[in-house]
């Protein structure tokens, strides 16, 4: 759907085949607004029914990466562009091409682009979560004598912010050079893929209309070839469905960007805060004694090192709730999504 409507965003290619910086930055921000919207929808589902939809919340990064690979592979194969690039009437061509008279990327350029578009963001997200979890564990753990690998790991933790700062500086310099026409790509990712962006032409749009929607089967083909073509057709169908859904929902992304903006975070937090859980049933059915109140809901023993879980308000032994939340990422009583950062130490006068 998006590839057939690409001509709506640009009526005619300008004399200069190089897109403006506003167009390339707009297509960059398009897909970055999709993931937070889907993540918020999955969070609502997981909160409303943790037993059924909790797996979507726990495996969101993997599910999103698979769908993103299918979507980007489909558009790179058919339009030589990612979904967002095609939506803005752009395409990818080799850096060594003097002009882009036809669609089609080389095999190496295609797979490099697919890796940098879909798989690299997934790896970056997982690395950020692993580092954040390790930092939380370091805050709650006792420093022991370190081995060489542990020292190397801590050195990586210390250097990682500077690596991110260097990358952001490279991106900024690349965009600044692109504005002044000193480079052919606005992003280091395009440079690493060996491609540059160009406008779709009228011939490109006509060739898209002439492309068959699915592979044709012939009686002379072997069973393996037929199976591969059927799998390719199924994957293409999923990608087309994703493309149609995103093409319809893309007009609401500006609203979603405002919704998740820093100026609107206070409103978002007030509307999406978790409800206060009801008190335990045993408090109504029997008399509560001080010893009964101090029982941990997990080990059923008197609590030691009292720790509250901020997402639900229940109090546990620190060891019990730490091990459970680290393994299951949710409250054991309410099922609310939780992390180690939600553990709150309770200090008592007799402690």
Short mmCIF file of C-alpha atoms in Angstrom, two decimals:
data_model
loop_
_atom_site.label_atom_id
_atom_site.label_comp_id
_atom_site.label_asym_id
_atom_site.label_seq_id
_atom_site.Cartn_x
_atom_site.Cartn_y
_atom_site.Cartn_z
CA UNK A 1 0.00 0.00 0.00
CA UNK A 2 2.74 2.43 0.93
CA UNK A 3 4.80 1.66 -2.16
CA UNK A 4 1.80 2.35 -4.42
CA UNK A 5 1.06 5.63 -2.62
CA UNK A 6 4.60 6.90 -2.53
CA UNK A 7 3.88 9.34 -5.35
CA UNK A 8 1.42 11.17 -3.07
CA UNK A 9 4.28 12.60 -1.01
CA UNK A 10 6.25 13.92 -3.96
CA UNK A 11 4.60 14.95 -7.18
CA UNK A 12 7.72 15.32 -9.24
CA UNK A 13 11.41 14.86 -8.64
CA UNK A 14 13.30 18.15 -8.47
CA UNK A 15 16.20 19.01 -10.67
CA UNK A 16 18.60 17.94 -7.92
CA UNK A 17 18.25 14.25 -7.16
CA UNK A 18 19.42 14.77 -3.58
CA UNK A 19 16.58 14.93 -0.98
CA UNK A 20 16.44 17.86 1.40
CA UNK A 21 17.54 17.49 5.00
CA UNK A 22 13.92 17.98 6.15
CA UNK A 23 12.75 14.98 4.12
CA UNK A 24 15.48 12.64 5.33
CA UNK A 25 15.01 13.65 8.97
CA UNK A 26 11.22 13.27 8.66
CA UNK A 27 11.53 9.71 7.38
CA UNK A 28 14.01 8.94 10.16
CA UNK A 29 11.53 10.05 12.81
CA UNK A 30 8.63 8.12 11.26
CA UNK A 31 9.63 4.62 12.38
CA UNK A 32 10.98 5.89 15.70
CA UNK A 33 7.43 6.85 16.67
CA UNK A 34 5.96 3.43 15.82
CA UNK A 35 7.77 1.36 18.46
CA UNK A 36 6.76 3.49 21.51
CA UNK A 37 3.13 3.40 20.35
CA UNK A 38 3.14 -0.39 20.02
CA UNK A 39 4.98 -0.73 23.33
CA UNK A 40 2.34 1.34 25.09
CA UNK A 41 -0.47 -0.76 23.58
CA UNK A 42 1.25 -3.98 24.68
CA UNK A 43 1.78 -2.53 28.17
CA UNK A 44 -1.95 -1.83 28.49
CA UNK A 45 -2.78 -5.40 27.40
CA UNK A 46 -0.23 -6.92 29.78
CA UNK A 47 -1.51 -4.83 32.68
CA UNK A 48 -5.15 -5.73 32.01
CA UNK A 49 -4.49 -9.47 31.61
CA UNK A 50 -0.96 -10.53 32.64
CA UNK A 51 -1.65 -14.26 32.25
CA UNK A 52 -2.67 -13.96 28.60
CA UNK A 53 -0.69 -11.00 27.30
CA UNK A 54 2.29 -11.01 29.65
CA UNK A 55 4.40 -12.89 27.09
CA UNK A 56 3.90 -10.00 24.63
CA UNK A 57 5.39 -7.61 27.18
CA UNK A 58 8.29 -9.89 28.08
CA UNK A 59 9.15 -10.74 24.44
CA UNK A 60 8.21 -7.42 22.87
CA UNK A 61 11.69 -6.68 21.55
CA UNK A 62 11.96 -10.05 19.79
CA UNK A 63 8.45 -9.88 18.31
CA UNK A 64 8.97 -6.31 17.09
CA UNK A 65 12.36 -7.22 15.58
CA UNK A 66 10.84 -10.14 13.61
CA UNK A 67 8.01 -8.00 12.26
CA UNK A 68 10.44 -5.20 11.43
CA UNK A 69 12.71 -7.60 9.52
CA UNK A 70 9.76 -8.88 7.47
CA UNK A 71 8.53 -5.36 6.74
CA UNK A 72 11.91 -3.88 5.78
CA UNK A 73 12.90 -6.94 3.72
CA UNK A 74 9.68 -6.64 1.73
CA UNK A 75 10.22 -2.95 0.97
CA UNK A 76 13.91 -3.32 0.23
CA UNK A 77 13.11 -6.14 -2.23
CA UNK A 78 10.26 -4.34 -4.00
CA UNK A 79 11.09 -0.64 -3.73
CA UNK A 80 14.83 -0.48 -2.82
CA UNK A 81 13.87 1.53 0.25
CA UNK A 82 12.76 1.09 3.82
CA UNK A 83 9.11 1.60 4.74
CA UNK A 84 9.62 5.18 5.93
CA UNK A 85 11.85 6.09 2.97
CA UNK A 86 9.29 4.80 0.51
CA UNK A 87 6.52 6.65 2.33
CA UNK A 88 8.33 9.92 1.64
CA UNK A 89 8.97 9.03 -2.02
CA UNK A 90 12.64 8.09 -1.58
CA UNK A 91 14.73 5.08 -2.61
CA UNK A 92 18.20 3.68 -1.97
CA UNK A 93 20.85 3.58 -4.69
CA UNK A 94 24.51 2.62 -4.61
CA UNK A 95 26.98 5.35 -3.70
CA UNK A 96 28.92 4.63 -6.88
CA UNK A 97 25.84 5.21 -9.06
CA UNK A 98 25.92 8.49 -10.94
CA UNK A 99 22.18 8.34 -11.48
CA UNK A 100 19.32 6.16 -10.24
CA UNK A 101 17.41 5.23 -13.34
CA UNK A 102 16.05 1.95 -12.00
CA UNK A 103 15.10 0.19 -8.80
CA UNK A 104 17.16 -2.56 -7.29
CA UNK A 105 20.00 -2.95 -4.78
CA UNK A 106 22.94 -5.28 -4.99
CA UNK A 107 22.76 -8.35 -2.80
CA UNK A 108 25.41 -7.04 -0.37
CA UNK A 109 23.74 -3.62 -0.15
CA UNK A 110 20.36 -5.27 0.46
CA UNK A 111 21.55 -7.39 3.41
CA UNK A 112 23.64 -4.60 4.88
CA UNK A 113 20.63 -2.29 4.76
CA UNK A 114 18.38 -4.94 6.34
CA UNK A 115 20.86 -5.52 9.18
CA UNK A 116 21.32 -1.81 9.90
CA UNK A 117 17.58 -1.06 9.64
CA UNK A 118 16.13 -3.89 11.74
CA UNK A 119 18.73 -6.00 13.54
CA UNK A 120 21.14 -3.30 14.75
CA UNK A 121 18.39 -1.37 16.64
CA UNK A 122 17.32 -4.64 18.28
CA UNK A 123 20.88 -5.40 19.42
CA UNK A 124 21.26 -1.83 20.72
CA UNK A 125 18.01 -2.11 22.70
CA UNK A 126 19.03 -5.42 24.27
CA UNK A 127 22.47 -4.04 25.15
CA UNK A 128 20.91 -1.01 26.84
CA UNK A 129 18.61 -3.25 28.91
CA UNK A 130 21.42 -5.59 29.90
CA UNK A 131 23.61 -2.69 31.01
CA UNK A 132 20.74 -1.10 32.95
CA UNK A 133 19.99 -4.39 34.70
CA UNK A 134 23.65 -4.89 35.57
CA UNK A 135 23.85 -1.38 37.00
CA UNK A 136 20.80 -2.10 39.18
CA UNK A 137 22.33 -5.36 40.37
CA UNK A 138 25.57 -3.58 41.21
CA UNK A 139 23.63 -1.06 43.30
CA UNK A 140 21.99 -3.85 45.31
CA UNK A 141 24.98 -6.19 45.60
CA UNK A 142 28.12 -6.29 47.72
CA UNK A 143 31.41 -5.54 45.97
CA UNK A 144 33.60 -8.66 46.03
CA UNK A 145 37.16 -9.15 44.75
CA UNK A 146 36.98 -8.84 40.96
CA UNK A 147 38.44 -11.12 38.31
CA UNK A 148 40.02 -9.86 35.11
CA UNK A 149 36.77 -10.33 33.13
CA UNK A 150 34.79 -8.43 35.75
CA UNK A 151 37.27 -5.57 35.61
CA UNK A 152 37.04 -5.59 31.82
CA UNK A 153 33.27 -5.53 32.04
CA UNK A 154 33.30 -2.57 34.43
CA UNK A 155 35.68 -0.77 32.10
CA UNK A 156 33.18 -1.31 29.28
CA UNK A 157 30.38 0.08 31.47
CA UNK A 158 32.47 3.17 32.13
CA UNK A 159 33.38 3.65 28.45
CA UNK A 160 29.93 2.95 26.97
CA UNK A 161 28.51 6.48 27.57
CA UNK A 162 31.51 7.97 25.78
CA UNK A 163 31.01 5.58 22.86
CA UNK A 164 27.37 6.70 22.59
CA UNK A 165 28.46 10.34 22.77
CA UNK A 166 30.99 9.77 19.97
CA UNK A 167 28.33 8.12 17.82
CA UNK A 168 25.87 10.97 18.38
CA UNK A 169 28.62 13.44 17.48
CA UNK A 170 29.32 11.52 14.26
CA UNK A 171 25.61 11.60 13.34
CA UNK A 172 25.42 15.35 14.01
CA UNK A 173 28.53 16.09 11.94
CA UNK A 174 27.23 13.92 9.10
CA UNK A 175 23.93 15.77 9.05
CA UNK A 176 25.70 19.14 9.19
CA UNK A 177 27.91 18.18 6.25
CA UNK A 178 24.82 16.96 4.37
CA UNK A 179 23.15 20.35 4.85
CA UNK A 180 26.12 22.09 3.22
CA UNK A 181 26.37 19.51 0.44
CA UNK A 182 29.74 18.11 1.54
CA UNK A 183 28.55 14.49 1.77
CA UNK A 184 26.05 12.33 -0.09
CA UNK A 185 24.48 10.68 2.97
CA UNK A 186 22.95 12.23 6.07
CA UNK A 187 23.47 9.17 8.28
CA UNK A 188 26.48 6.98 9.06
CA UNK A 189 24.19 3.96 8.70
CA UNK A 190 23.66 4.74 5.01
CA UNK A 191 27.39 5.16 4.57
CA UNK A 192 28.01 1.79 6.22
CA UNK A 193 25.42 0.17 3.95
CA UNK A 194 27.10 1.70 0.88
CA UNK A 195 23.97 3.48 -0.34
CA UNK A 196 22.51 6.97 -0.61
CA UNK A 197 18.98 8.32 -0.84
CA UNK A 198 17.38 9.54 -4.04
CA UNK A 199 13.91 10.48 -5.25
CA UNK A 200 11.51 8.00 -6.77
CA UNK A 201 10.87 8.78 -10.43
CA UNK A 202 7.80 8.26 -12.58
CA UNK A 203 9.49 5.24 -14.18
CA UNK A 204 10.04 3.74 -10.72
CA UNK A 205 6.35 4.12 -9.85
CA UNK A 206 5.32 2.51 -13.14
CA UNK A 207 7.70 -0.40 -12.56
CA UNK A 208 6.18 -0.89 -9.09
CA UNK A 209 2.72 -1.15 -10.64
CA UNK A 210 3.98 -3.71 -13.15
CA UNK A 211 5.64 -5.93 -10.54
CA UNK A 212 3.65 -9.10 -9.75
CA UNK A 213 2.16 -9.22 -6.28
CA UNK A 214 3.26 -12.82 -5.68
CA UNK A 215 5.42 -15.55 -7.16
CA UNK A 216 3.95 -17.63 -9.97
CA UNK A 217 4.01 -21.41 -9.70
CA UNK A 218 4.61 -23.62 -12.73
CA UNK A 219 4.15 -27.42 -13.02
CA UNK A 220 7.79 -27.86 -14.06
CA UNK A 221 9.14 -26.56 -10.73
CA UNK A 222 10.40 -28.99 -8.10
CA UNK A 223 8.73 -29.41 -4.73
CA UNK A 224 11.56 -27.48 -3.03
CA UNK A 225 11.20 -24.51 -5.38
CA UNK A 226 7.41 -24.50 -4.92
CA UNK A 227 7.82 -24.62 -1.14
CA UNK A 228 10.32 -21.75 -1.19
CA UNK A 229 8.00 -19.66 -3.36
CA UNK A 230 5.02 -20.38 -1.10
CA UNK A 231 7.04 -19.37 1.96
CA UNK A 232 8.17 -16.22 0.17
CA UNK A 233 4.56 -15.44 -0.73
CA UNK A 234 3.46 -15.95 2.90
CA UNK A 235 6.22 -13.69 4.22
CA UNK A 236 5.32 -11.10 1.59
CA UNK A 237 1.68 -11.28 2.65
CA UNK A 238 2.60 -10.60 6.27
CA UNK A 239 4.79 -7.69 5.19
CA UNK A 240 1.99 -6.25 3.03
CA UNK A 241 -0.41 -6.49 5.98
CA UNK A 242 2.07 -4.68 8.21
CA UNK A 243 2.61 -2.08 5.50
CA UNK A 244 -1.12 -1.46 5.11
CA UNK A 245 -1.60 -1.12 8.87
CA UNK A 246 1.30 1.30 9.23
CA UNK A 247 0.20 3.31 6.20
CA UNK A 248 -3.22 3.83 7.78
CA UNK A 249 -1.85 4.58 11.25
CA UNK A 250 1.04 6.77 10.17
CA UNK A 251 -1.19 9.85 10.05
CA UNK A 252 -1.67 9.59 13.82
CA UNK A 253 2.03 9.45 14.61
CA UNK A 254 2.33 13.21 15.09
CA UNK A 255 -0.25 12.92 17.85
CA UNK A 256 1.68 10.01 19.36
CA UNK A 257 4.92 11.99 19.26
CA UNK A 258 3.20 14.78 21.21
CA UNK A 259 1.74 12.23 23.63
CA UNK A 260 5.20 10.87 24.46
CA UNK A 261 6.93 14.26 24.49
CA UNK A 262 8.69 15.41 27.66
CA UNK A 263 6.19 18.27 28.11
CA UNK A 264 3.33 15.75 28.30
CA UNK A 265 4.98 13.16 30.56
CA UNK A 266 3.19 14.35 33.70
CA UNK A 267 -0.18 13.88 31.99
CA UNK A 268 0.82 10.45 30.69
CA UNK A 269 1.92 9.30 34.14
CA UNK A 270 -1.32 10.46 35.74
CA UNK A 271 -3.43 8.65 33.13
CA UNK A 272 -1.41 5.43 32.92
CA UNK A 273 -0.51 4.95 36.59
CA UNK A 274 -1.30 1.51 37.97
CA UNK A 275 -4.39 1.22 40.22
CA UNK A 276 -3.98 0.71 43.94
CA UNK A 277 -4.28 -3.04 44.66
CA UNK A 278 -6.93 -4.19 47.12
CA UNK A 279 -5.83 -5.27 50.61
CA UNK A 280 -5.14 -9.00 51.14
CA UNK A 281 -8.26 -11.07 51.82
CA UNK A 282 -6.90 -12.59 55.01
CA UNK A 283 -6.93 -9.16 56.68
CA UNK A 284 -10.75 -9.19 56.55
CA UNK A 285 -11.29 -12.82 57.49
CA UNK A 286 -9.20 -13.02 60.65
CA UNK A 287 -7.67 -10.85 63.32
CA UNK A 288 -4.36 -9.41 62.33
CA UNK A 289 -1.51 -9.76 64.78
CA UNK A 290 1.92 -8.14 64.54
CA UNK A 291 3.51 -11.50 63.80
CA UNK A 292 1.00 -12.22 61.01
CA UNK A 293 1.53 -8.82 59.40
CA UNK A 294 5.27 -9.49 59.16
CA UNK A 295 4.87 -12.72 57.15
CA UNK A 296 6.41 -12.70 53.66
CA UNK A 297 3.82 -13.70 51.00
CA UNK A 298 6.47 -15.74 49.13
CA UNK A 299 8.28 -17.80 51.77
CA UNK A 300 5.45 -17.67 54.37
CA UNK A 301 7.96 -16.86 57.08
CA UNK A 302 8.63 -13.77 59.17
CA UNK A 303 10.13 -11.18 56.87
CA UNK A 304 13.80 -10.32 57.02
CA UNK A 305 15.19 -7.18 55.43
CA UNK A 306 11.72 -5.83 54.55
CA UNK A 307 11.43 -4.63 50.94
CA UNK A 308 8.35 -3.15 49.26
CA UNK A 309 7.50 -3.58 45.58
CA UNK A 310 6.53 -0.12 44.30
CA UNK A 311 4.22 -1.37 41.53
CA UNK A 312 1.87 -3.19 43.93
CA UNK A 313 2.72 -1.99 47.45
CA UNK A 314 3.23 -5.46 48.94
CA UNK A 315 6.16 -6.11 51.28
CA UNK A 316 8.43 -9.17 51.04
CA UNK A 317 11.79 -10.43 52.20
CA UNK A 318 14.45 -8.77 50.09
CA UNK A 319 15.96 -12.05 48.95
CA UNK A 320 12.57 -13.55 48.04
CA UNK A 321 11.30 -10.63 45.97
CA UNK A 322 14.70 -9.93 44.38
CA UNK A 323 15.00 -13.48 43.03
CA UNK A 324 11.36 -13.58 41.89
CA UNK A 325 11.32 -10.20 40.10
CA UNK A 326 14.67 -10.85 38.45
CA UNK A 327 13.35 -14.15 37.01
CA UNK A 328 9.72 -13.22 36.20
CA UNK A 329 9.69 -9.39 35.82
CA UNK A 330 6.29 -9.05 37.54
CA UNK A 331 4.67 -8.85 40.97
CA UNK A 332 4.00 -12.37 42.37
CA UNK A 333 0.62 -11.34 43.81
CA UNK A 334 -0.88 -8.88 41.30
CA UNK A 335 1.02 -9.77 38.13
CA UNK A 336 1.89 -6.13 37.43
CA UNK A 337 5.07 -5.74 35.28
CA UNK A 338 7.95 -4.96 37.65
CA UNK A 339 11.71 -4.61 37.66
CA UNK A 340 14.54 -4.46 40.16
CA UNK A 341 14.33 -0.67 40.14
CA UNK A 342 10.89 -0.96 41.79
CA UNK A 343 12.31 -2.58 44.98
CA UNK A 344 12.22 -0.16 47.95
CA UNK A 345 14.02 -0.90 51.19
CA UNK A 346 11.91 -0.29 54.34
CA UNK A 347 13.79 1.03 57.35
CA UNK A 348 12.13 0.44 60.74
CA UNK A 349 13.13 1.78 64.19
CA UNK A 350 13.78 -1.75 65.48
CA UNK A 351 15.79 -2.69 62.32
#
